Tab-separated table of C-alpha atoms in Angstrom:
chain	number	residue	atom	x	y	z
A	1	MET	CA	19.127	-9.157	-5.071
A	2	GLU	CA	19.679	-9.843	-8.744
A	3	THR	CA	23.380	-9.275	-8.621
A	4	ALA	CA	23.856	-11.433	-11.767
A	5	ASP	CA	21.895	-8.568	-13.606
A	6	CYS	CA	23.798	-5.601	-12.017
A	7	TYR	CA	26.095	-3.562	-13.679
A	8	GLN	CA	29.634	-4.282	-12.052
A	9	VAL	CA	32.193	-1.272	-12.141
A	10	LYS	CA	35.561	-2.433	-12.339
A	11	LEU	CA	36.745	-0.397	-9.598
A	12	ASP	CA	35.047	-2.499	-6.929
A	13	VAL	CA	31.947	-4.373	-6.680
A	14	PHE	CA	28.953	-2.661	-6.354
A	15	GLU	CA	25.073	-2.990	-6.340
A	16	GLY	CA	23.441	-0.483	-8.522
A	17	PRO	CA	24.492	2.783	-10.278
A	18	LEU	CA	23.188	5.253	-7.384
A	19	ASP	CA	24.543	2.870	-4.590
A	20	LEU	CA	27.742	2.731	-6.438
A	21	LEU	CA	28.265	6.296	-6.076
A	22	LEU	CA	27.065	6.543	-2.522
A	23	PHE	CA	29.412	3.666	-1.787
A	24	LEU	CA	32.270	5.491	-3.166
A	25	ILE	CA	31.551	8.751	-1.343
A	26	LYS	CA	30.764	6.750	1.932
A	27	LYS	CA	34.142	4.828	1.839
A	28	LYS	CA	36.041	7.849	0.357
A	29	LYS	CA	37.690	5.413	-1.832
A	30	ILE	CA	37.370	8.126	-4.510
A	31	ASP	CA	36.987	11.583	-3.786
A	32	ILE	CA	33.635	12.887	-4.726
A	33	HIS	CA	35.341	16.180	-6.272
A	34	ASP	CA	37.521	13.545	-8.600
A	35	ILE	CA	34.814	11.151	-9.752
A	36	PRO	CA	36.643	9.517	-12.740
A	37	ILE	CA	33.632	9.718	-14.880
A	38	ALA	CA	35.255	8.703	-18.145
A	39	VAL	CA	36.299	5.415	-16.536
A	40	ILE	CA	33.142	4.686	-15.316
A	41	THR	CA	31.060	5.752	-18.393
A	42	ARG	CA	33.571	3.924	-20.896
A	43	GLU	CA	33.228	0.817	-18.578
A	44	TYR	CA	29.631	1.050	-18.652
A	45	LEU	CA	29.119	1.520	-22.240
A	46	LYS	CA	31.277	-1.705	-22.875
A	47	TYR	CA	29.190	-3.389	-20.363
A	48	LEU	CA	25.851	-2.382	-22.212
A	49	ASP	CA	27.611	-3.607	-25.438
A	50	ARG	CA	28.082	-7.232	-24.095
A	51	LYS	CA	24.410	-7.150	-23.002
A	52	ASP	CA	21.620	-8.550	-25.125
A	53	GLN	CA	19.024	-7.947	-22.560
A	54	ILE	CA	18.902	-4.974	-20.390
A	55	ASN	CA	16.632	-4.092	-17.309
A	56	LEU	CA	15.135	-0.672	-18.469
A	57	ASP	CA	14.482	0.685	-14.764
A	58	ARG	CA	17.952	-0.288	-13.625
A	59	GLU	CA	19.883	1.022	-16.878
A	60	GLY	CA	17.602	4.191	-17.025
A	61	GLU	CA	18.559	5.031	-13.389
A	62	PHE	CA	22.230	4.617	-14.220
A	63	LEU	CA	21.906	6.745	-17.634
A	64	LEU	CA	20.571	9.442	-15.527
A	65	ILE	CA	23.568	9.567	-13.073
A	66	ALA	CA	25.835	8.949	-16.123
A	67	ALA	CA	24.543	11.871	-17.887
A	68	LEU	CA	24.804	14.051	-14.621
A	69	LEU	CA	28.298	12.760	-14.332
A	70	ILE	CA	29.232	13.607	-18.152
A	71	HIS	CA	27.809	16.994	-17.919
A	72	ILE	CA	29.970	17.655	-14.746
A	73	LYS	CA	32.868	16.432	-16.783
A	74	SER	CA	31.993	18.622	-19.800
A	75	GLN	CA	31.836	21.583	-17.466
A	76	MET	CA	35.199	20.699	-15.939
A	77	LEU	CA	36.719	20.631	-19.317
A	78	LEU	CA	35.573	23.890	-20.644
A	79	PRO	CA	37.905	26.854	-19.213
A	80	ARG	CA	35.646	28.834	-16.787
A	81	GLU	CA	35.771	32.099	-15.779
A	82	LYS	CA	36.197	32.361	-12.088
A	83	ASP	CA	33.156	33.846	-10.479
A	84	SER	CA	31.736	34.147	-6.902
A	85	ARG	CA	28.773	31.826	-7.566
A	86	GLU	CA	30.949	28.851	-8.386
A	87	ASP	CA	29.821	27.114	-5.613
A	88	GLU	CA	26.158	27.440	-6.170
A	89	ASP	CA	26.495	26.384	-9.848
A	90	ASP	CA	29.006	23.564	-9.592
A	91	PRO	CA	26.949	20.876	-10.898
A	92	ARG	CA	28.960	18.402	-8.751
A	93	ARG	CA	27.505	20.584	-5.691
A	94	ILE	CA	23.993	19.656	-7.025
A	95	LEU	CA	24.924	15.917	-7.383
A	96	ILE	CA	26.533	15.796	-3.927
A	97	ASP	CA	23.535	17.388	-2.313
A	98	SER	CA	21.078	14.850	-3.821
A	99	LEU	CA	23.285	12.131	-2.988
A	100	ILE	CA	23.455	13.147	0.656
A	101	GLU	CA	19.691	13.720	0.837
A	102	HIS	CA	19.362	10.361	-0.920
A	103	GLN	CA	21.503	8.737	1.591
A	104	LYS	CA	19.188	10.232	4.440
A	105	ILE	CA	16.128	8.917	2.804
A	106	LYS	CA	17.930	5.539	2.771
A	107	ALA	CA	18.592	5.678	6.426
A	108	VAL	CA	15.046	6.514	7.331
A	109	SER	CA	13.624	3.861	5.056
A	110	GLY	CA	15.696	1.415	7.162
A	111	LEU	CA	14.425	2.704	10.250
A	112	LEU	CA	10.829	2.703	9.089
A	113	LYS	CA	11.540	-0.984	8.013
A	114	ASP	CA	12.440	-1.851	11.691
A	115	LYS	CA	9.393	-0.008	12.946
A	116	GLU	CA	7.206	-1.826	10.604
A	117	GLU	CA	8.720	-5.222	11.429
A	118	GLU	CA	8.039	-4.549	15.067
A	119	GLU	CA	4.698	-3.077	14.882
A	120	SER	CA	3.504	-6.072	12.486
A	121	GLN	CA	3.620	-7.931	15.581
A	122	ARG	CA	1.402	-6.195	17.570
A	123	TRP	CA	-2.163	-6.913	16.877
A	124	LYS	CA	-4.708	-4.134	17.226
A	125	ARG	CA	-8.382	-4.336	16.990
A	126	SER	CA	-8.594	-2.372	13.798
A	127	PHE	CA	-5.930	-4.570	12.057
A	128	THR	CA	-7.185	-7.808	13.052
A	129	PRO	CA	-9.327	-9.427	10.378
A	130	PRO	CA	-12.358	-11.195	11.330
A	131	LEU	CA	-12.056	-14.865	11.867
A	132	SER	CA	-13.544	-15.853	8.409
A	133	SER	CA	-16.529	-18.168	7.871
A	134	PRO	CA	-17.950	-18.460	4.596
A	135	GLU	CA	-21.469	-17.390	5.770
A	136	GLU	CA	-20.282	-14.222	7.200
A	137	VAL	CA	-19.049	-12.242	4.245
A	138	GLU	CA	-20.102	-8.926	3.756
A	139	LEU	CA	-22.655	-9.038	1.213
A	140	ALA	CA	-23.938	-6.281	-1.031
A	141	GLU	CA	-27.175	-6.555	-2.912
A	142	VAL	CA	-26.480	-5.445	-6.508
A	143	SER	CA	-28.449	-2.988	-8.514
A	144	LEU	CA	-29.931	-3.843	-11.933
A	145	PHE	CA	-27.443	-1.281	-13.346
A	146	ASP	CA	-24.687	-3.795	-12.093
A	147	LEU	CA	-26.289	-6.734	-13.264
A	148	ALA	CA	-26.907	-5.244	-16.748
A	149	GLN	CA	-23.237	-3.927	-16.960
A	150	SER	CA	-21.837	-7.508	-16.087
A	151	PHE	CA	-24.239	-8.916	-18.671
A	152	PHE	CA	-23.180	-6.850	-21.399
A	153	THR	CA	-19.407	-7.036	-20.612
A	154	LEU	CA	-20.000	-10.919	-20.945
A	155	MET	CA	-21.981	-10.511	-24.165
A	156	LYS	CA	-18.968	-8.478	-25.552
A	157	ARG	CA	-16.704	-10.950	-24.559
A	158	ARG	CA	-18.690	-13.786	-26.383
A	159	GLU	CA	-19.360	-11.683	-29.463
A	160	GLN	CA	-15.685	-12.316	-30.374
A	161	GLU	CA	-16.077	-15.891	-29.885
A	162	ASN	CA	-17.730	-15.883	-33.383
A	163	ILE	CA	-20.449	-18.471	-32.531
A	164	LYS	CA	-21.276	-20.377	-35.517
A	165	LEU	CA	-23.751	-22.856	-34.244
A	166	ILE	CA	-27.211	-22.144	-35.015
A	167	LYS	CA	-29.605	-24.122	-33.009
A	168	GLU	CA	-33.336	-24.483	-33.634
A	169	LYS	CA	-34.381	-25.003	-30.097
A	170	GLU	CA	-37.328	-22.878	-29.063
A	171	TYR	CA	-36.815	-21.261	-25.873
A	172	SER	CA	-39.565	-19.806	-23.452
A	173	LEU	CA	-39.165	-17.565	-20.515
A	174	ASP	CA	-41.142	-19.939	-18.340
A	175	GLU	CA	-39.007	-22.942	-18.962
A	176	LYS	CA	-35.706	-20.783	-18.572
A	177	MET	CA	-37.083	-19.520	-15.037
A	178	LYS	CA	-37.856	-23.073	-14.098
A	179	GLU	CA	-34.324	-24.094	-15.152
A	180	ILE	CA	-32.751	-21.413	-13.097
A	181	LEU	CA	-34.974	-22.187	-10.202
A	182	ASP	CA	-34.175	-25.833	-10.493
A	183	GLU	CA	-30.519	-25.226	-10.661
A	184	LEU	CA	-30.717	-22.919	-7.610
A	185	LYS	CA	-32.224	-25.425	-5.338
A	186	ALA	CA	-29.782	-28.001	-6.329
A	187	LYS	CA	-26.770	-25.785	-6.013
A	188	ASP	CA	-27.479	-23.182	-3.400
A	189	PHE	CA	-26.365	-20.322	-5.679
A	190	LEU	CA	-25.535	-19.549	-9.214
A	191	ASP	CA	-22.486	-17.711	-10.121
A	192	PHE	CA	-23.654	-15.134	-12.607
A	193	PHE	CA	-20.582	-15.182	-14.710
A	194	VAL	CA	-20.050	-18.878	-14.809
A	195	TYR	CA	-23.531	-19.208	-15.734
A	196	PHE	CA	-23.792	-17.145	-18.800
A	197	GLU	CA	-20.654	-18.504	-19.932
A	198	GLN	CA	-22.229	-21.765	-20.070
A	199	GLN	CA	-25.245	-20.617	-22.262
A	200	GLU	CA	-24.908	-21.892	-25.811
A	201	SER	CA	-26.342	-19.038	-27.782
A	202	LEU	CA	-26.623	-15.283	-27.449
A	203	GLU	CA	-30.312	-15.862	-27.548
A	204	GLU	CA	-30.495	-18.327	-24.545
A	205	ALA	CA	-28.006	-16.181	-22.571
A	206	LEU	CA	-30.381	-13.184	-23.233
A	207	LEU	CA	-33.333	-15.311	-22.173
A	208	ALA	CA	-31.505	-16.385	-19.089
A	209	PHE	CA	-30.699	-12.624	-18.198
A	210	PHE	CA	-34.455	-11.867	-18.499
A	211	SER	CA	-35.290	-14.737	-16.426
A	212	ILE	CA	-33.126	-13.582	-13.791
A	213	LEU	CA	-34.474	-9.970	-14.019
A	214	VAL	CA	-37.891	-11.423	-13.656
A	215	LEU	CA	-36.902	-13.769	-10.935
A	216	ILE	CA	-35.388	-10.645	-8.984
A	217	LYS	CA	-38.343	-8.478	-9.743
A	218	ASN	CA	-40.633	-11.145	-8.156
A	219	ARG	CA	-38.362	-11.239	-5.240
A	220	ILE	CA	-37.696	-15.201	-5.808
A	221	VAL	CA	-34.055	-14.969	-6.119
A	222	VAL	CA	-31.413	-12.188	-4.884
A	223	ALA	CA	-28.489	-10.978	-6.678
A	224	ILE	CA	-25.465	-10.385	-4.194
A	225	GLN	CA	-21.787	-9.449	-4.981
A	226	GLU	CA	-19.430	-10.402	-2.008
A	227	HIS	CA	-16.730	-7.915	-2.688
A	228	LEU	CA	-16.570	-5.213	-5.240
A	229	PHE	CA	-15.530	-6.238	-8.584
A	230	HIS	CA	-15.974	-9.776	-7.840
A	231	THR	CA	-18.528	-12.070	-9.256
A	232	ILE	CA	-22.247	-11.606	-8.766
A	233	LYS	CA	-24.090	-14.528	-7.188
A	234	VAL	CA	-27.753	-15.233	-7.388
A	235	TRP	CA	-29.294	-16.894	-4.365
A	236	LEU	CA	-32.611	-18.128	-3.760
A	237	ARG	CA	-34.556	-16.035	-1.285
A	238	LYS	CA	-35.408	-17.877	1.867
A	239	GLU	CA	-38.994	-16.599	1.935
A	240	ALA	CA	-39.532	-17.760	-1.552
A	241	LEU	CA	-38.294	-21.221	-0.816
A	242	GLU	CA	-41.160	-21.467	2.010
A	243	THR	CA	-43.955	-20.134	0.104
A	244	LYS	CA	-43.055	-22.150	-2.805
A	245	ARG	CA	-44.240	-19.853	-5.719
A	246	PRO	CA	-45.408	-21.538	-8.786
B	1	MET	CA	-17.458	6.311	41.092
B	2	LYS	CA	-13.631	6.359	40.581
B	3	ALA	CA	-13.393	2.561	40.151
B	4	GLN	CA	-16.232	2.531	37.643
B	5	LEU	CA	-14.661	5.525	35.689
B	6	LYS	CA	-11.892	3.509	35.130
B	7	GLU	CA	-13.954	0.711	33.657
B	8	LEU	CA	-15.881	3.074	31.609
B	9	ILE	CA	-12.698	4.497	30.152
B	10	GLU	CA	-11.466	0.906	29.436
B	11	SER	CA	-14.597	0.131	27.496
B	12	LEU	CA	-14.340	3.335	25.420
B	13	VAL	CA	-10.610	2.310	24.315
B	14	PHE	CA	-12.064	-1.192	23.714
B	15	VAL	CA	-14.785	-0.193	21.316
B	16	SER	CA	-12.550	2.305	19.407
B	17	LEU	CA	-10.921	1.065	16.341
B	18	GLU	CA	-8.738	4.079	15.908
B	19	PRO	CA	-6.440	5.428	18.582
B	20	LEU	CA	-8.464	7.298	21.291
B	21	SER	CA	-7.293	10.482	22.471
B	22	LEU	CA	-7.619	11.690	25.883
B	23	ASP	CA	-9.130	14.697	24.742
B	24	LYS	CA	-11.842	12.562	23.015
B	25	ILE	CA	-12.363	10.663	25.943
B	26	LYS	CA	-12.941	13.987	28.011
B	27	GLU	CA	-15.441	14.984	25.351
B	28	VAL	CA	-17.422	12.072	25.715
B	29	LEU	CA	-17.324	11.880	29.576
B	30	GLU	CA	-18.584	15.457	29.682
B	31	GLU	CA	-20.583	15.013	32.939
B	32	PHE	CA	-17.453	13.936	34.659
B	33	PRO	CA	-14.964	16.561	36.194
B	34	GLU	CA	-11.769	16.551	33.720
B	35	GLU	CA	-9.462	15.951	36.480
B	36	GLU	CA	-10.922	12.659	37.811
B	37	VAL	CA	-11.296	11.345	34.111
B	38	GLU	CA	-7.546	12.026	33.684
B	39	ASP	CA	-6.858	10.256	36.768
B	40	ALA	CA	-8.705	7.247	36.242
B	41	PHE	CA	-7.392	7.133	32.657
B	42	LEU	CA	-3.945	7.172	34.048
B	43	GLY	CA	-4.680	4.714	36.343
B	44	LEU	CA	-6.042	2.467	33.699
B	45	VAL	CA	-2.899	2.820	31.874
B	46	GLU	CA	-0.856	2.013	34.587
B	47	SER	CA	-2.980	-1.154	35.587
B	48	TYR	CA	-2.284	-2.463	31.803
B	49	SER	CA	1.431	-1.856	32.066
B	50	SER	CA	1.812	-4.403	34.664
B	51	ASN	CA	2.965	-7.710	33.641
B	52	GLN	CA	0.142	-9.875	34.118
B	53	LYS	CA	-2.108	-8.933	30.908
B	54	GLY	CA	-1.833	-10.137	27.454
B	55	ILE	CA	-3.279	-6.862	26.200
B	56	GLN	CA	-1.496	-3.686	26.408
B	57	ILE	CA	-2.529	-0.096	25.960
B	58	ILE	CA	-0.216	1.602	23.715
B	59	GLN	CA	0.231	5.205	22.353
B	60	SER	CA	-0.176	5.637	18.564
B	61	ALA	CA	-1.047	8.555	16.439
B	62	GLY	CA	-1.653	10.753	19.524
B	63	GLY	CA	-4.173	8.229	21.020
B	64	TYR	CA	-4.437	5.014	23.050
B	65	LEU	CA	-5.462	1.803	21.742
B	66	PHE	CA	-5.319	-1.832	22.897
B	67	SER	CA	-2.727	-4.209	21.407
B	68	THR	CA	-1.251	-7.572	21.796
B	69	LYS	CA	2.205	-8.246	22.944
B	70	PRO	CA	4.758	-8.836	20.267
B	71	GLU	CA	6.007	-12.019	21.802
B	72	TYR	CA	2.584	-13.516	20.996
B	73	ASP	CA	2.767	-12.864	17.221
B	74	ILE	CA	3.197	-16.295	15.882
B	75	TRP	CA	0.169	-18.041	17.827
B	76	ILE	CA	-2.277	-14.943	16.839
B	77	ARG	CA	-1.214	-15.475	13.424
B	78	ARG	CA	-1.761	-19.250	13.592
B	79	LEU	CA	-5.382	-18.392	15.031
B	80	LEU	CA	-6.075	-16.033	12.319
B	81	GLN	CA	-4.561	-18.326	9.719
B	82	ILE	CA	-2.176	-15.554	8.380
B	83	GLU	CA	1.296	-16.949	7.251
B	84	ARG	CA	3.025	-13.535	7.194
B	85	LYS	CA	1.757	-9.988	7.052
B	86	ASN	CA	2.401	-8.124	3.880
B	87	LYS	CA	5.348	-5.815	4.198
B	88	LEU	CA	5.876	-2.625	2.225
B	89	SER	CA	8.480	-2.952	-0.567
B	90	PRO	CA	11.907	-0.970	-0.212
B	91	ALA	CA	10.625	1.472	-2.974
B	92	ALA	CA	7.319	2.101	-0.865
B	93	LEU	CA	9.676	2.557	2.378
B	94	GLU	CA	11.928	4.875	0.703
B	95	THR	CA	8.952	6.857	-0.938
B	96	LEU	CA	7.321	7.159	2.504
B	97	ALA	CA	10.392	8.252	3.993
B	98	ALA	CA	11.017	10.976	1.404
B	99	VAL	CA	7.151	12.191	1.918
B	100	ALA	CA	7.670	12.132	5.817
B	101	TYR	CA	10.713	14.461	5.741
B	102	HIS	CA	9.719	16.806	2.958
B	103	GLN	CA	5.925	17.166	3.168
B	104	PRO	CA	4.081	18.780	1.610
B	105	ILE	CA	5.853	17.438	-1.505
B	106	THR	CA	4.940	16.866	-5.003
B	107	GLN	CA	5.395	13.702	-7.204
B	108	ALA	CA	8.202	15.300	-9.222
B	109	GLU	CA	10.022	16.468	-5.930
B	110	ILE	CA	9.738	12.769	-4.603
B	111	SER	CA	11.084	11.382	-7.862
B	112	ALA	CA	13.930	13.932	-7.878
B	113	ILE	CA	15.034	12.974	-4.411
B	114	ARG	CA	14.919	9.209	-5.007
B	115	GLY	CA	16.394	9.538	-8.524
B	116	VAL	CA	13.769	7.190	-9.858
B	117	ASP	CA	10.122	7.782	-11.052
B	118	SER	CA	7.797	7.224	-8.170
B	119	SER	CA	4.379	7.733	-9.545
B	120	HIS	CA	3.614	4.065	-9.278
B	121	THR	CA	4.910	3.718	-5.892
B	122	LEU	CA	2.922	6.825	-4.823
B	123	ARG	CA	-0.316	5.545	-6.194
B	124	GLY	CA	0.246	2.164	-4.107
B	125	LEU	CA	0.831	4.136	-1.129
B	126	LEU	CA	-2.223	6.393	-1.614
B	127	GLN	CA	-4.418	2.967	-2.158
B	128	LYS	CA	-2.885	1.790	1.270
B	129	ARG	CA	-3.929	5.230	2.596
B	130	LEU	CA	-0.491	5.611	4.224
B	131	ILE	CA	-0.298	8.999	2.494
B	132	LYS	CA	-2.879	11.613	1.289
B	133	ILE	CA	-3.519	14.232	-1.142
B	134	VAL	CA	-3.760	17.740	0.505
B	135	GLY	CA	-4.260	19.740	-2.321
B	136	ARG	CA	-2.400	21.352	-5.192
B	137	LYS	CA	0.718	23.280	-5.338
B	138	LYS	CA	0.437	26.925	-6.821
B	139	SER	CA	3.230	26.282	-9.325
B	140	PRO	CA	3.043	25.619	-13.181
B	141	GLY	CA	0.955	22.541	-13.773
B	142	LYS	CA	-0.556	22.799	-10.419
B	143	PRO	CA	0.928	19.296	-9.262
B	144	LEU	CA	-0.709	17.376	-6.449
B	145	ILE	CA	0.724	17.609	-3.004
B	146	TYR	CA	1.159	14.841	-0.803
B	147	ARG	CA	1.332	14.402	3.201
B	148	THR	CA	1.751	11.292	5.337
B	149	SER	CA	-1.696	10.109	6.633
B	150	GLU	CA	-2.569	9.302	10.290
B	151	LYS	CA	-2.553	5.699	9.423
B	152	PHE	CA	1.101	6.227	8.525
B	153	LEU	CA	1.783	6.803	12.097
B	154	THR	CA	-0.287	4.122	13.358
B	155	TYR	CA	1.392	1.537	10.692
B	156	PHE	CA	4.632	2.365	12.145
B	157	GLY	CA	3.628	2.721	15.705
B	158	LEU	CA	4.496	6.480	15.918
B	159	ASN	CA	2.891	8.797	18.088
B	160	SER	CA	3.801	11.702	15.881
B	161	LEU	CA	5.913	12.748	13.181
B	162	LYS	CA	8.331	14.064	15.998
B	163	ASP	CA	9.052	10.557	16.747
B	164	LEU	CA	11.225	10.262	13.532
B	165	PRO	CA	14.917	11.455	13.847
B	166	THR	CA	15.169	15.068	13.023
B	167	LYS	CA	17.187	15.938	9.832
B	168	GLU	CA	20.161	17.045	12.114
B	169	GLU	CA	20.034	13.830	14.076
B	170	LEU	CA	20.061	11.956	10.678
B	171	GLU	CA	23.050	13.695	9.505
B	172	LYS	CA	24.803	12.783	12.657
B	173	ILE	CA	23.687	8.989	12.142
B	174	LEU	CA	25.123	9.323	8.930
B	175	GLU	CA	28.401	10.854	9.965
B	176	GLU	CA	28.806	8.117	12.884
B	177	GLU	CA	28.250	5.580	10.179
B	178	GLN	CA	30.907	6.769	8.082
B	179	THR	CA	33.455	7.119	10.688
B	180	SER	CA	32.722	3.718	12.252
B	181	GLU	CA	32.963	2.217	8.768
B	182	GLU	CA	36.172	3.881	8.226
B	183	GLU	CA	37.845	2.590	11.518
């Protein structure tokens, strides 16, 4: 717990704003019907003044409770006509109810935590991950659409790099295909993303992309995605290896 | 045949990745008399409850499934190379508790009970499939309504939602806590 970050009420030491009130009620240190809102809010404002950094989540939560408390206080200060619906309308009633509800939820979440701990030590077939071996990952062959989309995102990224270098080198599709195949034979597979990052120019990257498309079309390589949203890998097809295409 | 029936049911439980209910077993074994299936099933559960097996048949989410014993957890994790299983955050547990006790419930209602915005936590729980969307409330804005899922039960090793303490029991627990703290 980040106790150092927590707002400490002067009345006692507490963890958080909502917890503070819960604690007060539980311990009956302060009667819920007599919450010294002025004290709490004044102290809290002083505390905020002293701080140069605040935790929005925590302070936001406190603010909500504080606002409710101030609302109650204001209601108490105004002279009120006594009416029969007093109990229903009493804002304190609402606060107490929600606090009790919150206490219950806290109790249940503690219970669930224990159950979770207990259950996490029981292994069931559905929760047991398979013993992982690199070859047995679930592979999904990707569609042309996936490839194209990945390619365009990559190109978008590269556009921003502002390429200044202009090369006079001529590229040919055949050469590029041969280059890819050579690399595949040497390396087992190509990482689609990494490979395109390596291309020196947009032209070369485009050519590489077309080469891969041609290779896929001719069933020489296969593009596979191991997990959704992961990189796409290009593999040499085993059949193609055996028949050795030109 | 009886002994075989027991083996047969054992196989069915084994291949099921989700808790298998007795009704489902009966449905699959339609050619056998229901009573015999029931007997064989009870026999099977009994034979697994003895102390000589590392695998147990446990009841979960209204069905039965195989499970290892908790005491062997460390070695299993060693084998599977899992240091620690991911646990839910306190916020997630609290949100689940709110959903479990107030379902069907909307996001705004959950946030109101917890006193903090719960939309993010709720999304996480949906992704983990511990809660599910069951429709929309017929109120302004037609907010989505949520319920706990079957996975919620299996995750916490509950047979049904009735395994959780009732609201009255909870009140008692809280009262007891209060009095014991005062002493």
